[in-house]
């Protein structure tokens, strides 16, 4: 993909801080999209993989798929990470999902509320422990999720008819919103996040979001990569950390206006 001359990191970061999400098309080249599709489809059957006729869900992608580890470090992806989290940000989790007729679903309004960690340790503020595909999941204090972002790489066109994400802009700035959901739904117009194949949707995990079941017969394949920039407290460790490729000191990037 050619270098973008119309991307301004400061403006992007300000928009992201305000809205909690950002959409950009034409990020990942067609050839790379096809390589990623093939890499996911080639993952063998194991407990992380959900498969019917095709693979429709994969957990722990960073751990089990080298192509996704490479993708997480690509400059075309990280240019949407570093203006928000700084150039020391690292990938901590990735999942894949696809909505097709025999594996379709909807999601009610919610905030993403768990992280993946290496082992269970009883640390104040970390609650709701569970294991999924052999990896510990836990709900951290809201401040941890407020300092994370997710980049969703679309491997197919995601139009209005195949279950696009719907979001309530600005809701990421207000902590846990379980008790205020009705007020947010009534007071903030939802935005429908249609994205072209090769485009990305960047979002804060705390952003209120939902999606309907797909009405299309086609795929809606998405690779969802989460990034953080800080260690966890009291001996807790991220289950995996994919660091950035080394950068010259002269081009080091600091987060803009905090996050």
C-alpha positions as a printed NumPy array, in Angstrom:
array([[  0.   ,   0.   ,   0.   ],
       [  1.424,   3.361,  -0.963],
       [  2.39 ,   5.836,   1.719],
       [ -0.58 ,   8.02 ,   2.654],
       [  0.006,  11.746,   2.35 ],
       [ -3.431,  12.727,   3.672],
       [ -3.069,  11.135,   7.119],
       [ -2.316,  13.583,   9.933],
       [ -1.451,  11.868,  13.208],
       [ -2.386,  14.792,  15.452],
       [ -5.814,  15.23 ,  13.864],
       [ -6.38 ,  11.487,  13.975],
       [ -5.494,  11.268,  17.68 ],
       [ -7.781,  14.18 ,  18.547],
       [-10.664,  12.593,  16.632],
       [-10.041,   9.259,  18.317],
       [ -9.909,  10.773,  21.81 ],
       [-13.207,  12.556,  21.132],
       [-15.16 ,   9.757,  19.446],
       [-13.492,   6.535,  20.604],
       [-13.31 ,   5.116,  17.098],
       [-11.919,   5.845,  13.642],
       [-12.491,   4.281,  10.208],
       [ -9.985,   4.273,   7.389],
       [-10.353,   2.447,   4.074],
       [ -7.544,   1.402,   1.702],
       [ -5.059,   0.494,   4.431],
       [ -4.192,  -3.142,   3.636],
       [ -3.359,  -4.067,   0.043],
       [ -5.372,  -6.75 ,  -1.761],
       [ -2.395,  -9.118,  -1.877],
       [ -1.915,  -8.902,   1.889],
       [ -5.641,  -9.389,   2.47 ],
       [ -5.522, -12.622,   0.484],
       [ -2.437, -13.838,   2.393],
       [ -4.22 , -13.183,   5.682],
       [ -7.351, -15.034,   4.558],
       [ -5.245, -18.045,   3.589],
       [ -3.213, -17.929,   6.813],
       [ -6.338, -18.036,   8.97 ],
       [ -8.001, -20.728,   6.861],
       [ -4.865, -22.887,   7.182],
       [ -4.864, -22.927,  10.996],
       [ -5.369, -26.586,  11.967],
       [ -8.207, -27.748,  14.191],
       [ -7.466, -27.045,  17.857],
       [ -9.377, -25.673,  20.834],
       [ -8.886, -22.042,  19.75 ],
       [-10.605, -22.648,  16.403],
       [-14.332, -22.698,  15.667],
       [-15.068, -24.269,  12.298],
       [-18.162, -25.391,  10.411],
       [-17.784, -25.392,   6.647],
       [-15.133, -22.7  ,   7.141],
       [-13.293, -21.181,  10.061],
       [-15.592, -18.617,  11.665],
       [-13.814, -17.876,  14.936],
       [-10.261, -18.136,  16.277],
       [ -8.949, -17.089,  19.676],
       [ -5.302, -16.535,  20.636],
       [ -4.305, -15.595,  17.087],
       [ -1.055, -13.953,  18.142],
       [ -0.021, -17.15 ,  19.871],
       [ -0.866, -19.589,  17.071],
       [ -0.517, -17.711,  13.751],
       [  2.785, -16.186,  12.642],
       [  1.121, -14.108,   9.916],
       [ -0.958, -12.276,  12.527],
       [  2.108, -11.579,  14.668],
       [  3.705,  -9.991,  11.614],
       [  0.54 ,  -8.031,  10.837],
       [  0.504,  -6.593,  14.367],
       [  3.931,  -5.011,  13.775],
       [  3.274,  -3.678,  10.269],
       [  3.767,   0.066,   9.969],
       [  0.479,   0.432,   8.071],
       [ -1.311,  -0.841,  11.2  ],
       [  0.861,   0.716,  13.869],
       [  0.531,   4.199,  12.378],
       [ -2.978,   4.122,  13.86 ],
       [ -1.675,   2.882,  17.223],
       [  1.312,   5.086,  18.03 ],
       [ -0.421,   8.495,  17.887],
       [ -2.73 ,   7.277,  20.658],
       [ -0.54 ,   4.973,  22.775],
       [  3.015,   5.972,  21.826],
       [  5.669,   4.019,  19.979],
       [  6.265,   1.56 ,  22.842],
       [  2.768,   0.094,  22.42 ],
       [  2.632,  -3.671,  21.953],
       [ -0.021,  -6.116,  20.745],
       [ -1.541,  -8.243,  23.517],
       [ -4.391, -10.21 ,  21.956],
       [ -5.889, -11.01 ,  18.56 ],
       [ -9.018, -12.843,  17.501],
       [-10.67 , -13.665,  14.181],
       [-14.375, -13.835,  13.449],
       [-16.553, -14.265,  10.399],
       [-20.309, -13.902,   9.981],
       [-21.707, -16.346,   7.442],
       [-25.152, -18.005,   7.175],
       [-24.189, -21.111,   9.161],
       [-22.262, -19.116,  11.808],
       [-24.128, -15.896,  12.393],
       [-24.889, -13.876,  15.509],
       [-25.853, -10.514,  16.926],
       [-24.449,  -8.592,  19.884],
       [-26.373,  -6.257,  22.167],
       [-24.857,  -2.963,  23.301],
       [-21.823,  -3.609,  25.482],
       [-18.259,  -2.596,  26.318],
       [-15.364,  -5.008,  25.902],
       [-14.345,  -5.794,  29.455],
       [-11.688,  -8.513,  29.63 ],
       [ -7.999,  -8.933,  28.941],
       [ -5.882, -12.072,  28.489],
       [ -3.21 , -12.776,  31.107],
       [ -0.579, -15.458,  31.625],
       [ -1.732, -16.77 ,  35.006],
       [ -4.352, -16.136,  37.633],
       [ -3.224, -13.935,  40.504],
       [ -5.582, -12.396,  43.036],
       [ -4.987,  -8.679,  42.529],
       [ -7.397,  -6.019,  43.812],
       [ -9.635,  -4.673,  41.049],
       [ -9.192,  -7.679,  38.74 ],
       [-12.396,  -9.725,  38.832],
       [-14.519, -12.247,  36.941],
       [-11.807, -14.783,  36.185],
       [-12.413, -17.412,  33.494],
       [-10.449, -19.535,  31.045],
       [-11.088, -19.605,  27.305],
       [ -9.077, -21.846,  24.997],
       [ -6.567, -22.372,  27.792],
       [ -5.906, -18.677,  28.469],
       [ -6.947, -16.771,  31.586],
       [ -9.384, -13.91 ,  31.007],
       [-10.108, -11.261,  33.628],
       [-11.951,  -7.965,  33.907],
       [ -9.388,  -5.321,  34.888],
       [-10.012,  -1.906,  36.428],
       [-11.57 ,   0.441,  33.905],
       [ -8.34 ,   2.455,  33.739],
       [ -6.541,  -0.475,  32.084],
       [ -9.026,  -0.712,  29.227],
       [ -9.072,   3.07 ,  28.849],
       [ -5.378,   2.834,  27.941],
       [ -5.895,   0.248,  25.198],
       [ -7.054,   0.31 ,  21.606],
       [ -8.195,  -2.331,  19.131],
       [ -7.533,  -2.342,  15.397],
       [-10.04 ,  -4.336,  13.376],
       [ -8.69 ,  -5.301,   9.94 ],
       [-11.467,  -6.101,   7.479],
       [-10.821,  -8.921,   5.015],
       [-14.155,  -8.379,   3.227],
       [-16.449,  -5.468,   2.494],
       [-18.624,  -4.819,   5.535],
       [-21.746,  -3.033,   4.359],
       [-25.002,  -2.235,   6.08 ],
       [-26.411,  -5.71 ,   5.339],
       [-23.748,  -7.956,   6.878],
       [-23.701,  -7.064,  10.527],
       [-21.463,  -3.982,  10.764],
       [-20.438,  -2.64 ,  14.122],
       [-22.666,   0.12 ,  15.509],
       [-21.158,   2.517,  18.048],
       [-22.152,   5.347,  20.393],
       [-19.443,   8.   ,  19.925],
       [-17.837,   9.394,  23.079],
       [-19.079,   6.63 ,  25.365],
       [-15.518,   5.383,  25.923],
       [-14.74 ,   8.411,  28.109],
       [-17.255,   7.656,  30.852],
       [-16.086,   4.453,  32.558],
       [-18.373,   1.471,  33.031],
       [-21.809,   2.244,  31.614],
       [-23.93 ,  -0.756,  32.588],
       [-26.29 ,   1.453,  34.605],
       [-26.392,   4.244,  32.018],
       [-26.945,   2.292,  28.82 ],
       [-30.519,   3.446,  28.274],
       [-29.527,   7.091,  28.671],
       [-26.704,   6.729,  26.157],
       [-28.957,   4.973,  23.648],
       [-31.553,   7.707,  24.005],
       [-29.145,  10.628,  23.973],
       [-26.465,   9.767,  21.408],
       [-27.18 ,   8.827,  17.776],
       [-25.559,   5.541,  16.851],
       [-23.04 ,   5.398,  14.027],
       [-22.974,   2.439,  11.639],
       [-19.388,   1.462,  10.847],
       [-19.312,   0.226,   7.278],
       [-15.777,  -0.616,   6.16 ],
       [-14.345,  -1.698,   2.812],
       [-12.186,  -4.776,   2.333],
       [ -8.66 ,  -3.774,   3.336],
       [ -9.95 ,  -1.006,   5.583],
       [ -9.657,  -0.757,   9.34 ],
       [-11.783,   0.279,  12.276],
       [ -9.85 ,   1.493,  15.316],
       [-11.727,   1.601,  18.619],
       [-11.332,   1.907,  22.36 ],
       [-12.542,  -1.253,  24.143],
       [-14.763,   0.882,  26.389],
       [-16.74 ,   2.29 ,  23.464],
       [-20.353,   1.109,  23.579],
       [-20.887,  -1.055,  20.516],
       [-23.311,  -3.596,  19.087],
       [-23.938,  -5.487,  15.865],
       [-26.842,  -7.23 ,  14.177],
       [-26.747, -10.624,  12.539],
       [-25.626, -10.527,   8.927],
       [-28.299, -10.527,   6.235],
       [-25.753, -11.289,   3.507],
       [-24.673, -14.655,   2.16 ],
       [-21.065, -13.489,   1.942],
       [-18.214, -13.436,   4.429],
       [-17.541, -10.731,   6.999],
       [-14.02 , -11.668,   8.088],
       [-12.31 ,  -9.45 ,  10.653],
       [ -8.966,  -9.687,  12.447],
       [ -9.231,  -7.851,  15.768],
       [ -5.876,  -6.883,  17.354],
       [ -5.644,  -5.274,  20.797],
       [ -2.759,  -3.05 ,  21.903],
       [ -1.564,  -1.746,  25.261],
       [  1.388,   0.344,  26.355],
       [  1.808,  -0.411,  30.064],
       [  2.675,  -3.353,  32.285],
       [  0.004,  -4.847,  34.495],
       [  0.318,  -4.406,  38.282],
       [  1.319,  -6.747,  41.105],
       [  2.966,  -9.459,  39.018],
       [  0.162,  -9.931,  36.502],
       [  1.459, -10.34 ,  32.954],
       [ -0.149, -10.06 ,  29.549],
       [ -0.494, -13.514,  28.037],
       [  1.583, -12.359,  25.065],
       [  3.367,  -9.17 ,  24.028],
       [  4.271,  -8.477,  20.413],
       [  6.606,  -5.481,  20.531],
       [  7.082,  -2.981,  17.737],
       [  9.939,  -3.29 ,  15.301],
       [ 12.876,  -1.081,  16.377],
       [ 12.552,   2.557,  15.339],
       [ 15.28 ,   5.18 ,  15.099],
       [ 15.232,   7.511,  18.084],
       [ 14.687,  10.486,  15.79 ],
       [ 11.249,   9.221,  14.785],
       [ 10.03 ,   8.026,  18.192],
       [  6.386,   8.913,  18.722],
       [  4.75 ,   9.979,  21.963],
       [  1.008,   9.708,  22.555],
       [ -0.862,  12.928,  21.762],
       [ -2.814,  14.654,  24.56 ],
       [ -2.665,  11.538,  26.753],
       [ -5.26 ,   8.786,  26.665]])
